[in-house]
Amino acid sequence: MKIDLILGLQWGDEGKGKIVDFLTNNYNIIARFQGGPNAGHTLEFDGIKHVLHTIPSGIFHENKINVIGNGVVIDPVIFKEEIEKLKELNVDLSNKLLISRKAHLILPTHRLIDKASELSKGKKKIGSTLKGIGPTYMDKTGRNGLRIGDLELDGWEDKFNTLTNKHLNLINNFNVDIDFDINKLIEEFTNSINFIKSLRFIDSEHYLNESLNNGKKILGEGAQGSLLDIDFGTYPYVTSSNTTAAGACTGLGIAPNKINNVFGIFKAYTTRVGSGPFPTELKDEIGERMAKIGNEFGATTGRPRRCGWLDLVILKHSITVNGVTELIMMKGDVLSGIDRIKVCTKYKYRGETIDYLPYSIEDGNIEPIYEEISGWEEDITKIKSFTDLPKNFKNYINFLEESLNVKIKIVSVGPDRTQTIFV
Ligand code: IMP
């Protein structure tokens, strides 16, 4: 048996949560492979909206196992809150949430370093979610991190105190003004740690590979998007993990030759939250309209998302580095009522026309080259089958498939589970 992956092809917020939830019936195990509570995966069904940060998006289904892989970073405080919210909804987690012993822990001081680092950067800040993601991955690669498995070993307190003190010195060196009460933060953290000790910790790479050998079907769930990948994104305005398919191998311990389908998910337009270049950004009434109709506010931070036309240069880059086999297009309904839809197919860069993502795309040095397509007037949010969609919507899909050379298998026309159409 092989594993399928689902990952975002833009700057995150493509709607992975909804699609993982939708596809979960086809799998036995959903496994998150990177990122942490910087993610906000939104799922909507039975009139209720749920936002998950650390827990895989298959958690609302009966008899499905949800694994938090070694590539994920966990903030015990946020994780505890997330679990308590699910318990209020009577979601039984005891046998279906498994956590890798190798997943790293976000300490309260990681969050503080994130904040101090952003403040010290001034206008050049990354626009981080301030959840401590970067500093935690820095400690991981710097070989100083604390992991879930350490909670089962002797000496936890010493390790925690040593790292916390090191961080406090570091925060001092930033020379910025941030307010915090370290004792209160440690108390809250310790309470949460005691709570999560009651959950099931596993050697996840062993568990997942055994499950594949035993014929179980696994879906690997990514977070953020390919353009936020630490290597292939718009560095330095990226997150600190590999959000691309390779991140699923290192974040779950699954070999590359065990990957089968790679579902690439994108919005019918583009959004970005936080700082960094965005060639097709619209600062006009069409951008505002996309933000309003698409409800483009961050699920984790509530920040408004920047909006713009679909960028095929970026999509091609993401399709290539991920080996995408099938595409899923979200939020097609948000474009309803726009007379002429623009799609960026190439860039003008240093006097040349190019169709790939160059090393540096700082604001202003790239000019998008657009093709225009006729839009559709109809409200498509209640349509249930592909044949009933407006002709121009289908033309849009055909145009994208021909340009990208990959089939679009699913289109989403609204936030609810039921507003999902197979092409
Ligand atoms: P960090 O991951 O919190 O360090 O943030 C780094 C960059 O990634 C910032 O621009 C964030 O806005 C962006 N980012 C992180 N997580 C997400 C996400 O789940 N969706 C969209 N953008 C994200």
mmCIF file of N, CA and C and ligand atoms in Angstrom, residues 11-14 16 32 35-41 114 118 125-135 137 223-225 227-228 236-241 243 271-276 298-301 303 305-306, ligand 1:
data_model
loop_
_atom_site.group_PDB
_atom_site.id
_atom_site.type_symbol
_atom_site.label_atom_id
_atom_site.label_comp_id
_atom_site.label_asym_id
_atom_site.label_seq_id
_atom_site.Cartn_x
_atom_site.Cartn_y
_atom_site.Cartn_z
ATOM 1 N N TRP A 11 0.182 30.254 -1.116
ATOM 2 C CA TRP A 11 0.788 30.725 0.140
ATOM 3 C C TRP A 11 -0.035 30.277 1.359
ATOM 4 N N GLY A 12 -0.602 29.101 1.288
ATOM 5 C CA GLY A 12 -1.406 28.606 2.407
ATOM 6 C C GLY A 12 -2.850 29.050 2.292
ATOM 7 N N ASP A 13 -3.681 28.553 3.211
ATOM 8 C CA ASP A 13 -5.103 28.911 3.280
ATOM 9 C C ASP A 13 -5.870 28.489 2.034
ATOM 10 N N GLU A 14 -5.422 27.433 1.367
ATOM 11 C CA GLU A 14 -6.109 27.004 0.133
ATOM 12 C C GLU A 14 -7.405 26.257 0.458
ATOM 13 N N LYS A 16 -7.236 23.219 2.683
ATOM 14 C CA LYS A 16 -6.851 21.811 2.861
ATOM 15 C C LYS A 16 -7.745 21.097 3.878
ATOM 16 N N ARG A 32 -0.618 14.239 9.767
ATOM 17 C CA ARG A 32 -0.081 15.605 9.536
ATOM 18 C C ARG A 32 1.440 15.530 9.548
ATOM 19 N N GLY A 35 4.695 21.741 10.165
ATOM 20 C CA GLY A 35 4.023 22.942 10.659
ATOM 21 C C GLY A 35 3.538 22.730 12.084
ATOM 22 N N GLY A 36 2.806 23.706 12.554
ATOM 23 C CA GLY A 36 2.298 23.630 13.923
ATOM 24 C C GLY A 36 1.046 24.463 14.031
ATOM 25 N N PRO A 37 0.857 25.128 15.155
ATOM 26 C CA PRO A 37 -0.377 25.910 15.324
ATOM 27 C C PRO A 37 -0.366 27.237 14.560
ATOM 28 N N ASN A 38 0.628 27.437 13.689
ATOM 29 C CA ASN A 38 0.526 28.547 12.725
ATOM 30 C C ASN A 38 -0.575 28.241 11.716
ATOM 31 N N ALA A 39 -0.897 26.956 11.560
ATOM 32 C CA ALA A 39 -1.956 26.547 10.627
ATOM 33 C C ALA A 39 -3.327 26.730 11.272
ATOM 34 N N GLY A 40 -4.310 26.986 10.440
ATOM 35 C CA GLY A 40 -5.691 27.012 10.904
ATOM 36 C C GLY A 40 -6.514 26.319 9.839
ATOM 37 N N HIS A 41 -6.802 25.051 10.054
ATOM 38 C CA HIS A 41 -7.550 24.285 9.044
ATOM 39 C C HIS A 41 -9.041 24.350 9.371
ATOM 40 N N ASP A 114 10.105 34.535 18.941
ATOM 41 C CA ASP A 114 9.445 34.856 17.666
ATOM 42 C C ASP A 114 9.049 36.339 17.673
ATOM 43 N N GLU A 118 10.706 39.366 15.414
ATOM 44 C CA GLU A 118 9.884 40.154 14.489
ATOM 45 C C GLU A 118 9.992 41.638 14.817
ATOM 46 N N LYS A 125 9.929 42.694 8.823
ATOM 47 C CA LYS A 125 9.424 41.506 9.524
ATOM 48 C C LYS A 125 8.765 40.520 8.555
ATOM 49 N N ILE A 126 8.783 39.244 8.955
ATOM 50 C CA ILE A 126 8.224 38.174 8.104
ATOM 51 C C ILE A 126 6.698 38.229 8.109
ATOM 52 N N GLY A 127 6.147 38.781 9.201
ATOM 53 C CA GLY A 127 4.689 38.719 9.360
ATOM 54 C C GLY A 127 4.315 37.371 9.940
ATOM 55 N N SER A 128 5.190 36.838 10.794
ATOM 56 C CA SER A 128 4.972 35.520 11.405
ATOM 57 C C SER A 128 3.660 35.504 12.192
ATOM 58 N N THR A 129 3.132 34.305 12.387
ATOM 59 C CA THR A 129 1.914 34.167 13.194
ATOM 60 C C THR A 129 2.233 34.319 14.687
ATOM 61 N N LEU A 130 3.508 34.444 15.024
ATOM 62 C CA LEU A 130 3.991 34.623 16.411
ATOM 63 C C LEU A 130 3.679 33.412 17.293
ATOM 64 N N LYS A 131 3.596 32.248 16.668
ATOM 65 C CA LYS A 131 3.319 31.026 17.436
ATOM 66 C C LYS A 131 4.606 30.308 17.835
ATOM 67 N N GLY A 132 5.759 30.899 17.550
ATOM 68 C CA GLY A 132 7.025 30.275 17.969
ATOM 69 C C GLY A 132 7.541 29.217 17.008
ATOM 70 N N ILE A 133 7.008 29.216 15.787
ATOM 71 C CA ILE A 133 7.353 28.156 14.826
ATOM 72 C C ILE A 133 8.841 28.207 14.442
ATOM 73 N N GLY A 134 9.295 29.372 13.976
ATOM 74 C CA GLY A 134 10.692 29.514 13.526
ATOM 75 C C GLY A 134 11.674 29.140 14.633
ATOM 76 N N PRO A 135 11.574 29.746 15.822
ATOM 77 C CA PRO A 135 12.514 29.410 16.893
ATOM 78 C C PRO A 135 12.487 27.924 17.284
ATOM 79 N N TYR A 137 11.795 25.293 15.229
ATOM 80 C CA TYR A 137 12.529 24.555 14.196
ATOM 81 C C TYR A 137 14.024 24.885 14.256
ATOM 82 N N ALA A 223 0.487 21.383 5.758
ATOM 83 C CA ALA A 223 -0.015 22.665 6.271
ATOM 84 C C ALA A 223 0.723 23.784 5.531
ATOM 85 N N GLN A 224 0.196 25.001 5.637
ATOM 86 C CA GLN A 224 0.714 26.142 4.865
ATOM 87 C C GLN A 224 0.693 25.802 3.363
ATOM 88 N N GLY A 225 1.567 26.453 2.579
ATOM 89 C CA GLY A 225 1.528 26.189 1.134
ATOM 90 C C GLY A 225 2.941 26.134 0.585
ATOM 91 N N LEU A 227 4.573 27.867 -1.508
ATOM 92 C CA LEU A 227 5.332 29.130 -1.611
ATOM 93 C C LEU A 227 5.809 29.620 -0.249
ATOM 94 N N LEU A 228 5.420 28.891 0.805
ATOM 95 C CA LEU A 228 5.932 29.182 2.158
ATOM 96 C C LEU A 228 6.968 28.144 2.565
ATOM 97 N N PRO A 236 13.093 35.210 2.314
ATOM 98 C CA PRO A 236 12.887 34.715 3.674
ATOM 99 C C PRO A 236 11.440 34.800 4.160
ATOM 100 N N TYR A 237 10.522 35.225 3.284
ATOM 101 C CA TYR A 237 9.118 35.373 3.723
ATOM 102 C C TYR A 237 8.401 34.029 3.599
ATOM 103 N N VAL A 238 8.807 33.107 4.412
ATOM 104 C CA VAL A 238 8.321 31.726 4.355
ATOM 105 C C VAL A 238 8.132 31.226 5.777
ATOM 106 N N THR A 239 7.658 30.002 5.920
ATOM 107 C CA THR A 239 7.640 29.390 7.240
ATOM 108 C C THR A 239 8.914 28.559 7.394
ATOM 109 N N SER A 240 9.057 27.844 8.500
ATOM 110 C CA SER A 240 10.365 27.222 8.768
ATOM 111 C C SER A 240 10.386 25.719 8.533
ATOM 112 N N SER A 241 9.409 25.212 7.782
ATOM 113 C CA SER A 241 9.413 23.770 7.495
ATOM 114 C C SER A 241 9.309 23.541 5.995
ATOM 115 N N THR A 243 7.127 22.492 3.372
ATOM 116 C CA THR A 243 5.684 22.307 3.198
ATOM 117 C C THR A 243 5.396 21.446 1.966
ATOM 118 N N THR A 271 -4.181 34.193 -2.560
ATOM 119 C CA THR A 271 -4.144 35.028 -1.356
ATOM 120 C C THR A 271 -2.810 34.824 -0.658
ATOM 121 N N ARG A 272 -2.483 35.794 0.168
ATOM 122 C CA ARG A 272 -1.268 35.688 0.980
ATOM 123 C C ARG A 272 -1.509 36.453 2.271
ATOM 124 N N VAL A 273 -1.089 35.889 3.394
ATOM 125 C CA VAL A 273 -1.185 36.611 4.653
ATOM 126 C C VAL A 273 0.234 36.793 5.159
ATOM 127 N N GLY A 274 0.520 37.953 5.748
ATOM 128 C CA GLY A 274 1.897 38.239 6.166
ATOM 129 C C GLY A 274 2.634 38.980 5.070
ATOM 130 N N SER A 275 3.917 39.233 5.308
ATOM 131 C CA SER A 275 4.688 40.054 4.360
ATOM 132 C C SER A 275 5.225 39.206 3.215
ATOM 133 N N GLY A 276 5.877 39.891 2.263
ATOM 134 C CA GLY A 276 6.561 39.191 1.182
ATOM 135 C C GLY A 276 5.952 39.461 -0.173
ATOM 136 N N GLY A 298 -7.364 35.449 8.253
ATOM 137 C CA GLY A 298 -6.605 34.302 8.759
ATOM 138 C C GLY A 298 -7.359 33.523 9.823
ATOM 139 N N ALA A 299 -7.371 32.174 9.691
ATOM 140 C CA ALA A 299 -8.082 31.329 10.664
ATOM 141 C C ALA A 299 -7.334 31.277 11.995
ATOM 142 N N THR A 300 -6.036 31.590 11.989
ATOM 143 C CA THR A 300 -5.255 31.541 13.225
ATOM 144 C C THR A 300 -5.116 32.908 13.855
ATOM 145 N N THR A 301 -4.855 33.931 13.019
ATOM 146 C CA THR A 301 -4.558 35.256 13.568
ATOM 147 C C THR A 301 -5.675 36.264 13.324
ATOM 148 N N ARG A 303 -5.960 37.979 10.784
ATOM 149 C CA ARG A 303 -5.452 39.067 9.932
ATOM 150 C C ARG A 303 -6.100 39.012 8.549
ATOM 151 N N ARG A 305 -6.352 38.784 4.635
ATOM 152 C CA ARG A 305 -5.435 38.230 3.645
ATOM 153 C C ARG A 305 -5.360 39.155 2.435
ATOM 154 N N ARG A 306 -4.175 39.255 1.857
ATOM 155 C CA ARG A 306 -4.011 40.008 0.606
ATOM 156 C C ARG A 306 -4.559 39.118 -0.523
HETATM 157 P P1 IMP B 1 5.282 31.458 10.791
HETATM 158 O O1 IMP B 1 5.072 30.132 10.143
HETATM 159 O O2 IMP B 1 4.311 31.745 11.893
HETATM 160 O O3 IMP B 1 6.701 31.676 11.201
HETATM 161 O O4 IMP B 1 4.976 32.584 9.679
HETATM 162 C C1 IMP B 1 5.796 32.738 8.534
HETATM 163 C C2 IMP B 1 4.972 33.181 7.340
HETATM 164 O O5 IMP B 1 4.094 32.125 6.956
HETATM 165 C C3 IMP B 1 4.065 34.394 7.601
HETATM 166 O O6 IMP B 1 3.953 35.148 6.416
HETATM 167 C C4 IMP B 1 2.727 33.765 7.940
HETATM 168 O O7 IMP B 1 1.652 34.619 7.676
HETATM 169 C C5 IMP B 1 2.739 32.570 6.980
HETATM 170 N N1 IMP B 1 1.931 31.461 7.468
HETATM 171 C C6 IMP B 1 2.245 30.587 8.451
HETATM 172 N N2 IMP B 1 1.262 29.685 8.602
HETATM 173 C C7 IMP B 1 0.329 29.975 7.684
HETATM 174 C C8 IMP B 1 -0.909 29.354 7.311
HETATM 175 O O8 IMP B 1 -1.335 28.332 7.854
HETATM 176 N N3 IMP B 1 -1.588 29.966 6.297
HETATM 177 C C9 IMP B 1 -1.112 31.060 5.657
HETATM 178 N N4 IMP B 1 0.031 31.652 5.952
HETATM 179 C C10 IMP B 1 0.762 31.118 6.959
#
